[in-house]
mmCIF file of C-alpha atoms and ligand atoms in Angstrom:
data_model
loop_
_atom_site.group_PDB
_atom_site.id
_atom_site.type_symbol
_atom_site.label_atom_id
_atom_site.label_comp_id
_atom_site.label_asym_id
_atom_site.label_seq_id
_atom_site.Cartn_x
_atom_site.Cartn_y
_atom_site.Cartn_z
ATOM 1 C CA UNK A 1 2.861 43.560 -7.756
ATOM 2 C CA UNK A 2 5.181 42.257 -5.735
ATOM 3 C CA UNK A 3 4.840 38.814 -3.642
ATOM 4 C CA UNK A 4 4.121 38.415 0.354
ATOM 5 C CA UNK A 5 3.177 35.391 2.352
ATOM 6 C CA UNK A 6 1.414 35.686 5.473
ATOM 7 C CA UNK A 7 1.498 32.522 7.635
ATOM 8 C CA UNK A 8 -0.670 31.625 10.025
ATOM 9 C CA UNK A 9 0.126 28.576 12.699
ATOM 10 C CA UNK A 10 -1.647 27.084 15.886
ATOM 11 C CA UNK A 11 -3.032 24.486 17.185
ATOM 12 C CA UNK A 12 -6.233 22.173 16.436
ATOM 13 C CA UNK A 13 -9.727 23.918 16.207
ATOM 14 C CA UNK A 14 -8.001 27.598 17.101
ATOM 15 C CA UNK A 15 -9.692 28.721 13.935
ATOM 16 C CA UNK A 16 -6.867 29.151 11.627
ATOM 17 C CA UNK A 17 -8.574 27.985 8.632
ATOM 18 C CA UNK A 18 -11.612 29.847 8.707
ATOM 19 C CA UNK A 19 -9.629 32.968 9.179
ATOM 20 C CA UNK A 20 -7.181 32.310 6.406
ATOM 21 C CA UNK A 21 -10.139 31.608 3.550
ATOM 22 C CA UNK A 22 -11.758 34.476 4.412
ATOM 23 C CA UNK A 23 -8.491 36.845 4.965
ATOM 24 C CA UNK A 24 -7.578 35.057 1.567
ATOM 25 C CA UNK A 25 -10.860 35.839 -0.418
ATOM 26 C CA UNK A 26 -10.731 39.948 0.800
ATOM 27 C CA UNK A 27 -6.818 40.501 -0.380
ATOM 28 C CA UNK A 28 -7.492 37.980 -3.442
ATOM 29 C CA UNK A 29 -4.600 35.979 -2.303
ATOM 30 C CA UNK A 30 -4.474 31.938 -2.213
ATOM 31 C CA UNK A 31 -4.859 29.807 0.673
ATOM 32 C CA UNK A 32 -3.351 27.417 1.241
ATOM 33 C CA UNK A 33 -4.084 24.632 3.754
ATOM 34 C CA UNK A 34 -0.899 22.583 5.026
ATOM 35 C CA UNK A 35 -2.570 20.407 7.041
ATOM 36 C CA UNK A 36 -4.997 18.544 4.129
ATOM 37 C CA UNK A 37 -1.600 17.627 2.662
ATOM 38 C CA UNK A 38 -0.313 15.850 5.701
ATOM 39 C CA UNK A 39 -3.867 14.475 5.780
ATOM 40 C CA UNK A 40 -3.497 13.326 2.416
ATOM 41 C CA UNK A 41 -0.188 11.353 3.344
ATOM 42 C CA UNK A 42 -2.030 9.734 6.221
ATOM 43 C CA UNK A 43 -5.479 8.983 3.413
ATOM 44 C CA UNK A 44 -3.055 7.280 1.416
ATOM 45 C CA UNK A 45 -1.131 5.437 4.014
ATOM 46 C CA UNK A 46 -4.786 4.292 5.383
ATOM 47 C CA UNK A 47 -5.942 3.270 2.428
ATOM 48 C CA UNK A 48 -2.645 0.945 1.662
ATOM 49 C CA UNK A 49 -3.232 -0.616 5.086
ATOM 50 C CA UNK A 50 -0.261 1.147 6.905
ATOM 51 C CA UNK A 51 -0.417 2.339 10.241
ATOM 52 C CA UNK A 52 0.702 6.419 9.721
ATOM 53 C CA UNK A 53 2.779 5.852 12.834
ATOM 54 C CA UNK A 54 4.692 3.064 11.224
ATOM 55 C CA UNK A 55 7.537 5.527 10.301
ATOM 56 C CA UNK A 56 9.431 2.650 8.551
ATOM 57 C CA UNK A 57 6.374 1.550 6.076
ATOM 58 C CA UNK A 58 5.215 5.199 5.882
ATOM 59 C CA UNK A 59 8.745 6.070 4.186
ATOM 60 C CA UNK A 60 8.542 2.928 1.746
ATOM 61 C CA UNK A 61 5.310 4.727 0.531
ATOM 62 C CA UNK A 62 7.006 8.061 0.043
ATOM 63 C CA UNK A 63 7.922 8.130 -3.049
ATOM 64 C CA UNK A 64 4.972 6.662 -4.631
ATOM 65 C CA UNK A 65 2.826 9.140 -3.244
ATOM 66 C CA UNK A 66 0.642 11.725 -5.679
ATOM 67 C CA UNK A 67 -0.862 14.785 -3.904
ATOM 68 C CA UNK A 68 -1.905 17.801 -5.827
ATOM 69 C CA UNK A 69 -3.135 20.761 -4.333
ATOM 70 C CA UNK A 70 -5.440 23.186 -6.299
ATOM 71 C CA UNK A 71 -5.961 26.651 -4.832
ATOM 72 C CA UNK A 72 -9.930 27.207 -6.007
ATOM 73 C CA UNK A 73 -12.197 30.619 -4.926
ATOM 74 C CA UNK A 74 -12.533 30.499 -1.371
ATOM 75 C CA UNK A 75 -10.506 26.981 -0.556
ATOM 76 C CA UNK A 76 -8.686 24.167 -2.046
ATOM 77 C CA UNK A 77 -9.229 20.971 -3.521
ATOM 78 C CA UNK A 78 -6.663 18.356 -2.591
ATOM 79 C CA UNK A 79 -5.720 15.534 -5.394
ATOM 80 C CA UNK A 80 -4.439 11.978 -4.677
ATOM 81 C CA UNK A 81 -3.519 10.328 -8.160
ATOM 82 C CA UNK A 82 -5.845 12.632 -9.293
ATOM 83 C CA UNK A 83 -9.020 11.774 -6.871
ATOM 84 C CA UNK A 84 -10.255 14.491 -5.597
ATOM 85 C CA UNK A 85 -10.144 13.849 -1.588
ATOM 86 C CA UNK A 86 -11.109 16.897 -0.009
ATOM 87 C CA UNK A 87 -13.516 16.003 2.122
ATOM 88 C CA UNK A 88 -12.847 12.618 2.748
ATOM 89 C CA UNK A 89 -9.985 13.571 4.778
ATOM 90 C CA UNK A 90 -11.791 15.457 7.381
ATOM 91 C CA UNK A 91 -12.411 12.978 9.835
ATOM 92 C CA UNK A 92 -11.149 12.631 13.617
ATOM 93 C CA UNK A 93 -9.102 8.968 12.389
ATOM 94 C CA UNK A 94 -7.114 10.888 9.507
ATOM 95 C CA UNK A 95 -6.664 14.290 12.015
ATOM 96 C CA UNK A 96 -4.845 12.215 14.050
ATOM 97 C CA UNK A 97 -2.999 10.162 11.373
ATOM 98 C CA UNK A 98 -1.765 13.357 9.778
ATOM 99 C CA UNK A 99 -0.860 14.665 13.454
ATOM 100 C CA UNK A 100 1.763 11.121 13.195
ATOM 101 C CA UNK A 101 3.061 11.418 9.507
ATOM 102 C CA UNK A 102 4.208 14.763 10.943
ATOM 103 C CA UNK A 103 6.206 13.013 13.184
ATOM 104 C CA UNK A 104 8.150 11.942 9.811
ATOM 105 C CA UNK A 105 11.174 14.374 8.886
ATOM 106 C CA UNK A 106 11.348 13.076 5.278
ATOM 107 C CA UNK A 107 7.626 13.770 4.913
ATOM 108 C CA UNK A 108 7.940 17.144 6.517
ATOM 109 C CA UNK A 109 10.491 17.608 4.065
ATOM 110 C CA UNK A 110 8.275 16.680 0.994
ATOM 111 C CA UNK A 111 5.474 19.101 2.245
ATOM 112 C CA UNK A 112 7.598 21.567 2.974
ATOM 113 C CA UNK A 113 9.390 21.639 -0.237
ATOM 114 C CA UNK A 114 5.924 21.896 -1.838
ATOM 115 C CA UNK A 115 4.275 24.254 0.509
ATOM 116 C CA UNK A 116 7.238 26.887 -0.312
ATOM 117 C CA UNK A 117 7.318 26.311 -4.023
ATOM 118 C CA UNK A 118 3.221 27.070 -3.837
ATOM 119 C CA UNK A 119 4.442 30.598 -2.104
ATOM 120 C CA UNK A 120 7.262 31.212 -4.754
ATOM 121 C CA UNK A 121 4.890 31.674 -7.521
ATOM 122 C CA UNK A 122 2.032 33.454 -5.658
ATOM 123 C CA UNK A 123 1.144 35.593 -2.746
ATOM 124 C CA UNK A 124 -0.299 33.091 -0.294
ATOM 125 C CA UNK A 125 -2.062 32.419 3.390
ATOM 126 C CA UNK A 126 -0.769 29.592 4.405
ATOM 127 C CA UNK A 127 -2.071 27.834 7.943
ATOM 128 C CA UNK A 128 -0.416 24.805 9.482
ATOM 129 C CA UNK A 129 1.795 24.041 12.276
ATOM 130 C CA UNK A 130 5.414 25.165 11.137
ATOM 131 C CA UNK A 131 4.835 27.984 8.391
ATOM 132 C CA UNK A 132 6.540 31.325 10.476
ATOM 133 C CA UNK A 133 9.217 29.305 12.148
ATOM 134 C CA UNK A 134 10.116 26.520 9.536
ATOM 135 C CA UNK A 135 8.358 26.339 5.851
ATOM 136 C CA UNK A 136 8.124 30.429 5.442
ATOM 137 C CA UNK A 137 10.598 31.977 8.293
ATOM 138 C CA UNK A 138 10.404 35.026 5.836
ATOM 139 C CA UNK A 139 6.715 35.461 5.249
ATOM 140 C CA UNK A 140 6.091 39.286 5.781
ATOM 141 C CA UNK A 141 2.726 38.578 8.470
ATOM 142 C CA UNK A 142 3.303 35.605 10.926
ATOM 143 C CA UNK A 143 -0.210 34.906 13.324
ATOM 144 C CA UNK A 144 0.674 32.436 15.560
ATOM 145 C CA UNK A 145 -3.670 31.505 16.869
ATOM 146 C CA UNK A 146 -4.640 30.307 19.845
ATOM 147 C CA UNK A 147 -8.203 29.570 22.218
ATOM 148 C CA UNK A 148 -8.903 27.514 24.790
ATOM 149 C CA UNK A 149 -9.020 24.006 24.924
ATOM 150 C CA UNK A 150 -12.783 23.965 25.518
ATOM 151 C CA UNK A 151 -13.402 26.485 22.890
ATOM 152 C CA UNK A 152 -11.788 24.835 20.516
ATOM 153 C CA UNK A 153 -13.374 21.593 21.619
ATOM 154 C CA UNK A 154 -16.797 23.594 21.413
ATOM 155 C CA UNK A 155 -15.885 24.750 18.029
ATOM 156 C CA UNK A 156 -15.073 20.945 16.930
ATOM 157 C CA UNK A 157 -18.367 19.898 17.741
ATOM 158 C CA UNK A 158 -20.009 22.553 15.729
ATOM 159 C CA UNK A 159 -18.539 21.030 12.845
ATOM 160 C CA UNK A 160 -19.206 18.066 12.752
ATOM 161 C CA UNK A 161 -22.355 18.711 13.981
ATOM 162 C CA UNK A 162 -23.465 20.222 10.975
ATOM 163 C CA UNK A 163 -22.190 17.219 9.109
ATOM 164 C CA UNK A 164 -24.647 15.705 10.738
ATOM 165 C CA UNK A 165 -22.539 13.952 13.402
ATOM 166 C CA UNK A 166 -23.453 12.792 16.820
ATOM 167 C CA UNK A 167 -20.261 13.916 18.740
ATOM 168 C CA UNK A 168 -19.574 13.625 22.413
ATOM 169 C CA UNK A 169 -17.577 16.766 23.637
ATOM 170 C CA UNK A 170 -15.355 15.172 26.332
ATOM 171 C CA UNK A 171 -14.014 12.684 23.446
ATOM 172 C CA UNK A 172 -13.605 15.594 21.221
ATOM 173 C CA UNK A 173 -12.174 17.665 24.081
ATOM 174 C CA UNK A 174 -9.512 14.381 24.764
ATOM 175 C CA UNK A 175 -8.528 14.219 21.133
ATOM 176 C CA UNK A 176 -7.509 17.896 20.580
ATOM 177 C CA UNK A 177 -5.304 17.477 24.047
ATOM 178 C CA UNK A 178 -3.812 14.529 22.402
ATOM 179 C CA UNK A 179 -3.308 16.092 19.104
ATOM 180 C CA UNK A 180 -1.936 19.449 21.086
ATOM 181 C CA UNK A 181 0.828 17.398 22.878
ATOM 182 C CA UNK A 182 1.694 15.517 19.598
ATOM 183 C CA UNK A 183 2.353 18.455 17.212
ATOM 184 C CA UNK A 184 4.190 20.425 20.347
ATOM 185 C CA UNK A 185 6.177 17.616 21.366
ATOM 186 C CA UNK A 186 7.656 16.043 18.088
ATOM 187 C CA UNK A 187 11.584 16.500 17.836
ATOM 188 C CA UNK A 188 10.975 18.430 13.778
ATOM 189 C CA UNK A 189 9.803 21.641 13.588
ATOM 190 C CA UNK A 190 7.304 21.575 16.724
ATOM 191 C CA UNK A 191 4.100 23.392 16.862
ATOM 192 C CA UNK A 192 5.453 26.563 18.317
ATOM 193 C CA UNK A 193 4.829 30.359 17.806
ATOM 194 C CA UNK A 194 7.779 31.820 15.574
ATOM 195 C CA UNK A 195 9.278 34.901 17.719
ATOM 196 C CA UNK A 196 8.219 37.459 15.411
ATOM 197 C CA UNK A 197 4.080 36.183 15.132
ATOM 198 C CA UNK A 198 1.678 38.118 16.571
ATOM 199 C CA UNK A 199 0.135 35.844 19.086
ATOM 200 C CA UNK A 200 -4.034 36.250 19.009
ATOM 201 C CA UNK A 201 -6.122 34.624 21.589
ATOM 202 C CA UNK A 202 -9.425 33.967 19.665
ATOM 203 C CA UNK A 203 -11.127 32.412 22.523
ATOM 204 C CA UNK A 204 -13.570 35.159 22.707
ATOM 205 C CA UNK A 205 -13.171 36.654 19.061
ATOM 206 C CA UNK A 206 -15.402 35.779 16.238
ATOM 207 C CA UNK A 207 -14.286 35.014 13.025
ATOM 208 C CA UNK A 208 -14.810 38.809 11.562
ATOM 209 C CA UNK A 209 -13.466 40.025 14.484
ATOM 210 C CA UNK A 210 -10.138 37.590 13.876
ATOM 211 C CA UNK A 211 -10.369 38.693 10.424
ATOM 212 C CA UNK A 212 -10.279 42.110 10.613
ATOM 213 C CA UNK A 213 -7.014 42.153 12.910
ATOM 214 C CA UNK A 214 -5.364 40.330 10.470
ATOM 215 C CA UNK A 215 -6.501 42.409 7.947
ATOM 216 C CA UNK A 216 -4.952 45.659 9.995
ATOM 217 C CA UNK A 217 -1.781 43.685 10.415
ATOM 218 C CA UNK A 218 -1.620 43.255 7.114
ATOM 219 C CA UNK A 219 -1.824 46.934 6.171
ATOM 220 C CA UNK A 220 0.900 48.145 8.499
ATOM 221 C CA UNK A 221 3.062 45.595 7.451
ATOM 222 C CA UNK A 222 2.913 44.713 3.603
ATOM 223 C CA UNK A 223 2.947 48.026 1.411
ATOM 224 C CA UNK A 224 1.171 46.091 -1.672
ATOM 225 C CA UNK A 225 -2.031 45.601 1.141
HETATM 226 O O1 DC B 1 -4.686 21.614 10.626
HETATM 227 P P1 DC B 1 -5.123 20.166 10.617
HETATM 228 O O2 DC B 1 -5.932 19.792 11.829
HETATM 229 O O3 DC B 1 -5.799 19.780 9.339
HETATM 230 O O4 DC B 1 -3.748 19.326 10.672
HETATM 231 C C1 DC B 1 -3.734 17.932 10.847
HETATM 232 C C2 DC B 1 -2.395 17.489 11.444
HETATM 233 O O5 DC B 1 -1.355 17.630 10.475
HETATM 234 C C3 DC B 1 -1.891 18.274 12.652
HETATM 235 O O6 DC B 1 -2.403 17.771 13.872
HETATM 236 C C4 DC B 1 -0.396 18.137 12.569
HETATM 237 C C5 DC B 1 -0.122 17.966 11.099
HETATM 238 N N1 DC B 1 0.392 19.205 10.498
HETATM 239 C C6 DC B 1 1.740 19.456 10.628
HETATM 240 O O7 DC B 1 2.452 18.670 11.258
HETATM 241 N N2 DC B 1 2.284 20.565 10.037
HETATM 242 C C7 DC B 1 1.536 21.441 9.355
HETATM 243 N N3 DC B 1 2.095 22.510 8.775
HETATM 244 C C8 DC B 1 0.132 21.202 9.246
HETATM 245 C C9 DC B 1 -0.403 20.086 9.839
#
């Protein structure tokens, strides 16, 4: 069968990867979740004791650096030197450290490099910030997601909530705005919706709803779907 990618960008809490596992688990495809790899980079610099917005000490660590990412049923697991870190990188601190390693062109470069070699050997979902205009300008589906600030702030909570976190909505709410104006305002490859993405507003879609217009999109425009 042949290959397609279908990439899916937008910004924080818009839903993305929900969507994408569950769009991924119904055409058997893998996901694949950019942003736990520039997560990762940020984990690592953390853990060395570098500020991720250090751009001069974050490059020194470069090279050493030793993400894997394993596509499992209905996710991924995310590797440092062969530690599994997947959940450990889901916190507010590393969000926004990942939201300044992306500053970095050289690391964009890295990811990128692996994020497309991922899609040359299988048909993927991909989510992130730069996947239809940058990493996969030829993916056959491009979603560019979107909601509103306080939905996605809303959504945030919910989250972490059920992690059993006690979190306050306007610093949530203050984050995401921060986070938004990073990831649109850095000089490489800016969070922006490639020409040719669909553009969904999810702010009063649920996640089957979301799903299933994918899934349509999908059908028109991939033959193998
Ligand atoms: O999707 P996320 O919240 O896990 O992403 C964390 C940060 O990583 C995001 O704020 C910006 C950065 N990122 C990026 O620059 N490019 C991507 N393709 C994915 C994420």
């Amino acid at each position: 069968m042949k290959k397609f990618a279908i990439a899916v960008d937008g910004p924080a809490g818009s839903g993305k990867s929900s969507v994408a596992k569950a769009v991924a688990k119904e055409l058997e495809i893998i996901y694949v979740d950019t942003g736990a790899m520039y997560r990762g980079v940020a984990y690592f610099c953390i853990q060395k004791g570098i500020d991720p917005s250090d751009e001069v000490s974050v490059l020194a660590l470069l090279e050493e650096i030793n993400l894997e990412i394993q596509p499992q049923k209905g996710g991924q697991r995310i590797l440092l030197d062969g530690e599994d870190i997947t959940s450990k990188i889901r916190t507010q601190e590393i969000g926004q450290g990942a939201s300044d390693v992306g500053k970095i062109q050289s690391v964009r470069q890295k990811l990128g490099d692996m994020q497309r070699d991922m899609a040359k050997r299988s048909s993927v979902i991909m989510d992130g910030r730069d996947i239809g205009t940058f990493v996969l300008p030829q993916a056959e589906v491009k979603i560019y997601m979107d909601a509103g600030v306080d939905e996605r702030a809303r959504r945030r909570m919910e989250e972490l909530e059920a992690k059993g976190e006690k979190p306050n909505f306007e610093t949530i709410r203050q984050e995401i705005i921060q986070r938004d104006e990073n990831d649109m305002n850095r000089v490489h490859s800016p969070l922006c919706k490639a020409e040719d993405a669909v553009y969904l507003d999810t702010t009063f879609m649920s996640i089957e709803e979301v799903v299933n217009k994918i899934l349509e999109i999908c059908k028109d425009k991939i033959s193998e779907v």
